[in-house]
Short mmCIF file of C-alpha atoms in Angstrom, two decimals:
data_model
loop_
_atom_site.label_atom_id
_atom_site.label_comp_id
_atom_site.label_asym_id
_atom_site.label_seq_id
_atom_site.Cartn_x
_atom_site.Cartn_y
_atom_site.Cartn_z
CA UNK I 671 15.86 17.55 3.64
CA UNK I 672 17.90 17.74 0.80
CA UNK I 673 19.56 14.51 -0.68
CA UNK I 674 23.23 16.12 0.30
CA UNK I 675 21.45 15.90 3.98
CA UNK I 676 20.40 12.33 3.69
CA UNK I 677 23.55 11.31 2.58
CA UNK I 678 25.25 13.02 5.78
CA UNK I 679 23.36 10.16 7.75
CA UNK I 680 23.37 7.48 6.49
CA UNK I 681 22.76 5.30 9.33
CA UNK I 682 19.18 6.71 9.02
CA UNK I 683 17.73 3.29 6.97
CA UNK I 684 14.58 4.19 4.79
CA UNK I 685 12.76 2.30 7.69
CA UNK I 686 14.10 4.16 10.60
CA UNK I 687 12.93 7.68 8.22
CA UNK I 688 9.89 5.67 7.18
CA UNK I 689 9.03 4.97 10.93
CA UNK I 690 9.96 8.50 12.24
CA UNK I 691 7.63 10.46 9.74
CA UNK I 692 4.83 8.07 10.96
CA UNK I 693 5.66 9.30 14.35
CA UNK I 694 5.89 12.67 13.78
CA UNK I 695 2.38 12.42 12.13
CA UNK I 696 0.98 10.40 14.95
CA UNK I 697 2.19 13.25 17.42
CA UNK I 698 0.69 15.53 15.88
CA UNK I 699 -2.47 14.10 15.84
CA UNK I 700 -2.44 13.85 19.75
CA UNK I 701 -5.54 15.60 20.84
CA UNK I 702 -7.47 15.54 17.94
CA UNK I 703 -10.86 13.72 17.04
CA UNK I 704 -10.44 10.83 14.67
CA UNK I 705 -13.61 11.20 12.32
CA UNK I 706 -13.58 8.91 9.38
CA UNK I 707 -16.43 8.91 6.67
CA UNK I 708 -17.64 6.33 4.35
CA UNK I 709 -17.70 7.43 0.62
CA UNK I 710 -20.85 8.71 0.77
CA UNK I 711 -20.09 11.03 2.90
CA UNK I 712 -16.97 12.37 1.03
CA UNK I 713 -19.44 12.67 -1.92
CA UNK I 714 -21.44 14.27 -0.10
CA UNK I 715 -19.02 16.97 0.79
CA UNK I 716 -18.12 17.31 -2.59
CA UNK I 717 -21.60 17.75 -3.66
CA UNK I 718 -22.55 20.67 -1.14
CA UNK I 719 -18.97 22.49 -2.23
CA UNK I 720 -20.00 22.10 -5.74
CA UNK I 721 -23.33 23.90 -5.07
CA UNK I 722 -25.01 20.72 -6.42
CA UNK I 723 -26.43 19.82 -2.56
CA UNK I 724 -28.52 22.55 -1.75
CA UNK I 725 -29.92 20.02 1.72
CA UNK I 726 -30.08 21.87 5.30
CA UNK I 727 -28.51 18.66 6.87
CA UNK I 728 -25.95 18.12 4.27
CA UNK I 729 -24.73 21.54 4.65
CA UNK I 730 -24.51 21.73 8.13
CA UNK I 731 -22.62 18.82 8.03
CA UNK I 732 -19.68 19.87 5.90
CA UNK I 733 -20.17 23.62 7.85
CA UNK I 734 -18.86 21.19 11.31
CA UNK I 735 -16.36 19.35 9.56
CA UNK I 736 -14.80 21.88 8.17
CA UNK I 737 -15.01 23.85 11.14
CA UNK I 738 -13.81 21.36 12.93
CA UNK I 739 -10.68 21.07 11.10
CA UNK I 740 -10.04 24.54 10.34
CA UNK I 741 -9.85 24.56 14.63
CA UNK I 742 -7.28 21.77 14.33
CA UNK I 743 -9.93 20.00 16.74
CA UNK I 744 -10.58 16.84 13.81
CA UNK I 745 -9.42 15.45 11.14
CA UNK I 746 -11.13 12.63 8.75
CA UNK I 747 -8.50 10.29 7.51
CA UNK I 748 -9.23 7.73 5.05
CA UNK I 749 -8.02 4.03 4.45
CA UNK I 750 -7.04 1.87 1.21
CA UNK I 751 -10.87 1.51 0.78
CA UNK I 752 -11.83 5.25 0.31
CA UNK I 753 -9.30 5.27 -2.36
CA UNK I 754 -10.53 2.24 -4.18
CA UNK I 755 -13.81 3.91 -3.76
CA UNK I 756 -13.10 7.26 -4.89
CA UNK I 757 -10.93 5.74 -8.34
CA UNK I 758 -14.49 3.63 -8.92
CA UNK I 759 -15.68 7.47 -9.59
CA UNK I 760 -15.76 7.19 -13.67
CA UNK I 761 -15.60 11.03 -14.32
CA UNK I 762 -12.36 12.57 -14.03
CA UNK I 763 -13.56 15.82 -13.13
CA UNK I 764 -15.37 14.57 -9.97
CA UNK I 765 -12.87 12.40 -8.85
CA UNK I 766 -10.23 15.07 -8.79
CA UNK I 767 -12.96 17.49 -6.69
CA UNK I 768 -13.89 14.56 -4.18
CA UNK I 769 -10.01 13.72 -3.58
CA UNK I 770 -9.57 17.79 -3.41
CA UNK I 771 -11.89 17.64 -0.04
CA UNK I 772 -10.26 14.81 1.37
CA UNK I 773 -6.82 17.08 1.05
CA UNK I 774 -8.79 19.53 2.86
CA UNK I 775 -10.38 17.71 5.77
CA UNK I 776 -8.35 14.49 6.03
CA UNK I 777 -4.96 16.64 7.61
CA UNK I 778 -3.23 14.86 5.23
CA UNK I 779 -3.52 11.44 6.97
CA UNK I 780 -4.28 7.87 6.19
CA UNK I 781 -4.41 4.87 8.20
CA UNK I 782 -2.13 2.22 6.65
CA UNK I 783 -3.29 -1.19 4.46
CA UNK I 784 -5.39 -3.64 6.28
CA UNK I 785 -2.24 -6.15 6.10
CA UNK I 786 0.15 -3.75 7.45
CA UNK I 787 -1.78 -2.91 10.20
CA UNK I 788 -2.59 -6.23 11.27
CA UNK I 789 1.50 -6.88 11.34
CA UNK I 790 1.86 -3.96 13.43
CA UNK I 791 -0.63 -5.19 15.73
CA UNK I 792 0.48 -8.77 15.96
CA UNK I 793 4.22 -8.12 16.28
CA UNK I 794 3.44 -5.56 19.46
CA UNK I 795 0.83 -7.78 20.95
CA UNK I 796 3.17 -11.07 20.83
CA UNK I 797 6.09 -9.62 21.51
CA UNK I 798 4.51 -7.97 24.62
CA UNK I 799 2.79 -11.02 25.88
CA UNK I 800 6.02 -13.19 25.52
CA UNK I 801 8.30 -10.59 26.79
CA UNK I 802 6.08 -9.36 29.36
CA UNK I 803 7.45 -5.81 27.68
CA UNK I 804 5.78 -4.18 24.88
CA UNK I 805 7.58 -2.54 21.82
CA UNK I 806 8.71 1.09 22.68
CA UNK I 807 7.46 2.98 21.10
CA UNK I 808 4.48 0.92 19.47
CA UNK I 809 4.67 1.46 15.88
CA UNK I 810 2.06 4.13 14.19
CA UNK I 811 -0.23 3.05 11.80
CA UNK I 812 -1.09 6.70 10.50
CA UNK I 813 0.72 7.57 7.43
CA UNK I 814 0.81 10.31 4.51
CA UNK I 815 -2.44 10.27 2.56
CA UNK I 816 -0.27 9.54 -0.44
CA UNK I 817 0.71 6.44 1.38
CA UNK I 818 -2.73 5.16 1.32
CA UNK I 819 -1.46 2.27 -0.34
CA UNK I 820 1.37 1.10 2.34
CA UNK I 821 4.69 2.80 2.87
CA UNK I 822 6.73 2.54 -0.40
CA UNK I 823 10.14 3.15 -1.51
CA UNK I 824 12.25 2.59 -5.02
CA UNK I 825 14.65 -0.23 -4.62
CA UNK I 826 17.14 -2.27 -6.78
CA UNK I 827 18.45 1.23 -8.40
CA UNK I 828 21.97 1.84 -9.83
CA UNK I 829 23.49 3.12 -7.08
CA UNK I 830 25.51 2.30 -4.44
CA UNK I 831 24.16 1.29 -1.03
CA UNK I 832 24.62 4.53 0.65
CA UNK I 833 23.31 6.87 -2.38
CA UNK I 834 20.89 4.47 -2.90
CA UNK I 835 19.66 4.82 0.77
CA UNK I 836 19.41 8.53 0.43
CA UNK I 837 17.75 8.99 -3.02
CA UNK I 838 14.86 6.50 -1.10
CA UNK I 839 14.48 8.54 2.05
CA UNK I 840 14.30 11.82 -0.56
CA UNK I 841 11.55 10.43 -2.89
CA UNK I 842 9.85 9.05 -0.02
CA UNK I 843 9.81 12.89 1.11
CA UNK I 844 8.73 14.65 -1.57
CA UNK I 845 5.75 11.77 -2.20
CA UNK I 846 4.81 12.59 1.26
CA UNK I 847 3.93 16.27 0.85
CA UNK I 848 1.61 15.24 -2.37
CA UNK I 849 -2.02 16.09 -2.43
CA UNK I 850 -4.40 12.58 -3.21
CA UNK I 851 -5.53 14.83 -6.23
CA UNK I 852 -2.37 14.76 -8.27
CA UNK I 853 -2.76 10.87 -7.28
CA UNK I 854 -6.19 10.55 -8.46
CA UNK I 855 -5.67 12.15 -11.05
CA UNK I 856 -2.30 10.65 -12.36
CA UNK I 857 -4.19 6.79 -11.66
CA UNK I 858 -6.46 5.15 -14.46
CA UNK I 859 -9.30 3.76 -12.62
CA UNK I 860 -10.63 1.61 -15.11
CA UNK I 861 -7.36 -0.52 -14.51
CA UNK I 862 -6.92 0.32 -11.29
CA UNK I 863 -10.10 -1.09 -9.73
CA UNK I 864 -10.17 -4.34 -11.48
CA UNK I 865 -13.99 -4.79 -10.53
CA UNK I 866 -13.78 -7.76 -12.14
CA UNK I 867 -11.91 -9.56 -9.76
CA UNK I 868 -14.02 -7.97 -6.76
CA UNK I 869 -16.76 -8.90 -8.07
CA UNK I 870 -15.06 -12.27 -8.23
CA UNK I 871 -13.93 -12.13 -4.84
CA UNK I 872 -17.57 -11.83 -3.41
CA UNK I 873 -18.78 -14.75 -5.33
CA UNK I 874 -16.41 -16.92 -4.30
CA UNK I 875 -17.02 -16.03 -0.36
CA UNK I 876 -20.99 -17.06 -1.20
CA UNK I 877 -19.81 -20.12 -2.91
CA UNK I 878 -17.29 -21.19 -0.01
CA UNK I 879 -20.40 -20.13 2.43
CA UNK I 880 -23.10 -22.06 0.70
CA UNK I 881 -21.06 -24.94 0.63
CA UNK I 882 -19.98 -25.32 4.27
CA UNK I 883 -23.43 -23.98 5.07
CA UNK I 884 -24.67 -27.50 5.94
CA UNK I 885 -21.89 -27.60 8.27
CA UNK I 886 -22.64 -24.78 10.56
CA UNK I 887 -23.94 -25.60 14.28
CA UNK I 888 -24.24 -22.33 15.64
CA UNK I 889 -22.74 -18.59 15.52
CA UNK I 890 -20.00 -19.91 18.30
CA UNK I 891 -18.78 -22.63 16.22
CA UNK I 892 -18.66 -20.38 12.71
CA UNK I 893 -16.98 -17.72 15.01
CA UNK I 894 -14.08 -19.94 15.76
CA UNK I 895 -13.62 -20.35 12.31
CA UNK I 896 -13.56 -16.84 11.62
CA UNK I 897 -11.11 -16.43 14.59
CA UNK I 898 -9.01 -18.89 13.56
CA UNK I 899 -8.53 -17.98 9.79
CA UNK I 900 -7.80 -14.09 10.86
CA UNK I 901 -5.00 -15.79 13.40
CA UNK I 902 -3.40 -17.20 10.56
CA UNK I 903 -3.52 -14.55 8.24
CA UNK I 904 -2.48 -12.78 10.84
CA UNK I 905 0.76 -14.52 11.91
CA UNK I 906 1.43 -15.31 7.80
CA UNK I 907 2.42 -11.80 8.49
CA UNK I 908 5.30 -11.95 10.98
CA UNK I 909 7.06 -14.80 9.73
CA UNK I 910 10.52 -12.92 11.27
CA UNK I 911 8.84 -13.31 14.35
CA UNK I 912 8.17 -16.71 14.21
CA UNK I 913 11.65 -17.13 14.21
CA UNK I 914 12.76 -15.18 16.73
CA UNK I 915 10.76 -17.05 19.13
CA UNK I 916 10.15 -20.60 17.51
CA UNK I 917 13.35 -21.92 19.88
CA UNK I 918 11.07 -21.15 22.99
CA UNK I 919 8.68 -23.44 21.22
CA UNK I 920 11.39 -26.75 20.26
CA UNK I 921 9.96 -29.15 22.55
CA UNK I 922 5.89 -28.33 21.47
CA UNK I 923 5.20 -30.96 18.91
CA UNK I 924 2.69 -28.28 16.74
CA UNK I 925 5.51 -25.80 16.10
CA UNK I 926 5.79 -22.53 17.08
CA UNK I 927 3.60 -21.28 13.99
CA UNK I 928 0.70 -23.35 15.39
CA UNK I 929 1.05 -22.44 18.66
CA UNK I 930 0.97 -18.64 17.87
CA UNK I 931 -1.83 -19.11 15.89
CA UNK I 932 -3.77 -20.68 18.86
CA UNK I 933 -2.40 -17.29 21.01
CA UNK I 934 -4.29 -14.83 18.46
CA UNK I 935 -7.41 -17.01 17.98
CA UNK I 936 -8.33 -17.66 21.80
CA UNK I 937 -7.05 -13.59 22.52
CA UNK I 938 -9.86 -12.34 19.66
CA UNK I 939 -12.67 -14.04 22.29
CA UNK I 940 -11.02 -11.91 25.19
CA UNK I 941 -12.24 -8.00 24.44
CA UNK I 942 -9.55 -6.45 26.38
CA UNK I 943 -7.40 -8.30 23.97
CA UNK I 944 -9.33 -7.89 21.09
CA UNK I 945 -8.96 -4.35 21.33
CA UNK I 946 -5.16 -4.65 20.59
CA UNK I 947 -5.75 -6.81 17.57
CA UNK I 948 -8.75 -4.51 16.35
CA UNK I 949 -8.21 -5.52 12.52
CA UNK I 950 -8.20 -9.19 12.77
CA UNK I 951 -10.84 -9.07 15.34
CA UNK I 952 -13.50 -6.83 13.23
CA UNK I 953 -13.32 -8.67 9.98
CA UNK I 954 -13.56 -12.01 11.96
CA UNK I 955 -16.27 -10.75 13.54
CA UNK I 956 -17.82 -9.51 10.50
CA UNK I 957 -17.65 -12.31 8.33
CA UNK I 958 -19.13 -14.15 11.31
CA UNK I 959 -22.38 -12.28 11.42
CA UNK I 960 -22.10 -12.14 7.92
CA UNK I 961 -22.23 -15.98 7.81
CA UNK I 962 -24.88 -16.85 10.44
CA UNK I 963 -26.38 -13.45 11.28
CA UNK I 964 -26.84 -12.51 7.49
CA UNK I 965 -26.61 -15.68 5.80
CA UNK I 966 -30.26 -15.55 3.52
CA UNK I 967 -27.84 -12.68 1.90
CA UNK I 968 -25.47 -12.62 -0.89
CA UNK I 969 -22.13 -10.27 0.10
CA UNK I 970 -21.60 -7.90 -2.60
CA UNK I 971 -18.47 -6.55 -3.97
CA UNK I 972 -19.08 -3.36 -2.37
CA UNK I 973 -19.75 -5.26 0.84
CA UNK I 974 -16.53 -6.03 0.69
CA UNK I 975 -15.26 -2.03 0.79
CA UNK I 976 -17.41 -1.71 3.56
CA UNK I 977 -15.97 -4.40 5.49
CA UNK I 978 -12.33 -2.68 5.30
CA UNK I 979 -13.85 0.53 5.91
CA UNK I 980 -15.12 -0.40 8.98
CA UNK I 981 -11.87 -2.42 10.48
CA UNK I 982 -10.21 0.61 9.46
CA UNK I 983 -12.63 3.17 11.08
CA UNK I 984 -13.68 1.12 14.22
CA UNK I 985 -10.48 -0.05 15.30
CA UNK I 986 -8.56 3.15 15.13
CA UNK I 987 -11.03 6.14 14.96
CA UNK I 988 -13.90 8.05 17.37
CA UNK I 989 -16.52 7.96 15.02
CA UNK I 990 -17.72 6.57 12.07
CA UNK I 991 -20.22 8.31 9.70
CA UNK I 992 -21.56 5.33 7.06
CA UNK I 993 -24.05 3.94 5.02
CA UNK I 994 -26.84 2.16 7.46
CA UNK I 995 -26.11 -1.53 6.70
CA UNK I 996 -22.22 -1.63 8.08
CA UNK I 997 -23.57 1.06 10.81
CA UNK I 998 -26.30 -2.20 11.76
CA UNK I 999 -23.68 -4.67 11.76
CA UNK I 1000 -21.17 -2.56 13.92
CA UNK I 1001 -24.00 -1.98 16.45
CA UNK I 1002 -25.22 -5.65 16.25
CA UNK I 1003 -26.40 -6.64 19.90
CA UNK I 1004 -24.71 -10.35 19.60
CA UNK I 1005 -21.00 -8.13 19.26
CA UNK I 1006 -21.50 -4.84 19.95
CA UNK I 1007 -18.36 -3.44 18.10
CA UNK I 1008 -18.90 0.09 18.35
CA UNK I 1009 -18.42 -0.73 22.18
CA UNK I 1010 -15.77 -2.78 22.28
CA UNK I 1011 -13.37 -0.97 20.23
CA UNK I 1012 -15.13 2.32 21.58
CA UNK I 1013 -16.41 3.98 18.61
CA UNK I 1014 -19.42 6.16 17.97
CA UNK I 1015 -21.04 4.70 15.15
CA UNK I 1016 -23.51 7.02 12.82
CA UNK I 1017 -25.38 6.62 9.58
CA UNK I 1018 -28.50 9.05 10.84
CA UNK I 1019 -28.31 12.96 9.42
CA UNK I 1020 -29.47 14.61 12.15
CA UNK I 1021 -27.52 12.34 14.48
CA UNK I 1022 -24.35 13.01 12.81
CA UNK I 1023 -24.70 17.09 13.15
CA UNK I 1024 -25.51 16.42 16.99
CA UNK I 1025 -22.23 14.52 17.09
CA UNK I 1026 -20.36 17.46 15.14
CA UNK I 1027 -22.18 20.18 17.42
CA UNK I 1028 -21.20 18.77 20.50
CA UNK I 1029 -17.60 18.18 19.51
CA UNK I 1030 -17.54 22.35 18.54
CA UNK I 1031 -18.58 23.29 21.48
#
């Protein structure tokens, strides 16, 4: 639309367009097979396309993928992760040619921010439980793959409410239809990454672990924890709702914060309700078997990717194709994520072009 056509409607807040081009995506991708890969497997796909992978099984698994897609059967979207990931990639050159096969397989889609996902999922799944209704229509959390980032919009311009309204919905537009290589290109990834600070980030999860690790009884009692600190993070995200309801709450001495806190924590035990609050569930589970399963061994700052790779890829897609290590952990018998949030999980080769086979046909 042109910006004459926005301002015919104006209405139409940058939300409401926001929130309708999600939908519009998410119809689309009705029907289709949700593959995402790990990193190594979009290098991987680079590397065969480049003639630099000249392995059997490499081959014939970009030959199904790209099959796949070209059928309009699949598509491989990526998350905030696979972007941090692919801006790690020093050389220029092969960053721009990695993000050029994600253009070509992903159908153009991301999955929104861990954050804004986990508001999405916490809004519909307390507002359902307390209305006994839920939200129509649930909010998507696919998004333009040059949204990877969240859904963003200028703000605090010159112009007057209305123009200002439709200059937003335009940009937001024309950022949409961008391929992720004029992004990755466009992006310094030195300053971008800040390893630094992941790096940091890691070290200060083994310091807070070896520190409480005297503390810890069992897995049960460190996976309360776990539960608990995702609830909060979680409702830190829906402070408007908080509000809306906290009058229900004026005569519980904890507050309505608390008690919605103790709502998310006891549903992540429940699977059935787990499965609605996928991305608070899989990175409390995670850091759980991370800090009694796994706890002889330091996390990593790419550990940390791979942890928001997986909440990404196991709560929303059909399969996962990763590295072996977050495959073990998904599969882990004392969880058994892949099953709960019913997701084929695959780091094997020759398991992986089974997978792809079968889905072909």
């Amino acid at each position: 639309m042109t910006l004459d056509e926005h301002r015919r409607h104006p209405e139409i807040t940058i939300d409401a367009h926001m929130a309708a081009r999600c939908r519009d995506l998410a119809d689309r991708l009705e029907g289709k097979t949700a593959i995402y890969l790990d990193v190594r497997f979009w290098v991987m796909i680079r590397e065969v396309r480049d003639g630099a992978s000249c392995d059997p099984a490499e081959r014939k698994i970009v030959h199904h993928l790209e099959g796949l897609v070209d059928q309009g059967r699949a598509f491989c979207p990526i998350a905030e992760p696979t972007f941090s990931e692919l801006m790690k990639q020093g050389n220029l050159d092969q960053r721009v040619r990695t993000a050029r096969a994600i253009d070509d397989l992903s159908g153009g889609v991301s999955l929104l921010p861990d954050h804004d996902r986990m508001a999405r999922e916490t809004e519909t799944f307390l507002t359902t439980a307390l209305t006994r209704r839920p939200l129509c229509p649930p909010e998507p959390i696919w998004t333009g793959l040059s949204y990877v980032l969240g859904n963003m919009y200028v703000a605090d311009t010159a112009f007057g409410p209305a123009d200002e309204c439709a200059v937003q919905k335009l940009m937001f537009d024309r950022l949409w239809d961008r391929p992720l290589t004029e992004l990755a290109a466009a992006i310094d990834g030195e300053s971008y990454i800040r390893i630094d600070e992941r790096e940091a980030g890691a070290a200060k999860l083994n310091a807070d672990n070896a520190a409480h690790r005297g503390e810890i009884k069992s897995f049960d009692w460190v996976f309360e924890q776990e539960r608990h600190g995702a609830a909060e993070s979680a409702i830190a995200l829906v402070p408007h709702l908080i509000d809306r309801f906290a009058p229900f709450c004026a005569d519980i001495p904890i507050g309505a914060e608390k008690v919605f806190t103790n709502l998310i924590r006891e549903a992540l035990k429940n699977p059935d309700h787990a499965r609605r609050l996928p991305t608070a569930h899989l990175h409390a589970c995670i850091h759980a078997l991370f800090r009694w399963e796994y706890r002889d061994k330091l996390i990593t700052a790419n550990d940390l990717f791979d942890f928001r790779h997986a909440a990404a890829a196991v709560g929303y897609c059909d399969a996962f194709l990763a590295e072996r290590g977050i495959c073990e952990t998904m599969r882990h018998k004392r969880m058994a994520l892949d099953q709960v949030h019913d997701c084929l999980v695959i780091n094997d080769r020759d398991a992986a072009i089974a997978y792809l086979r079968r889905l072909r046909g």
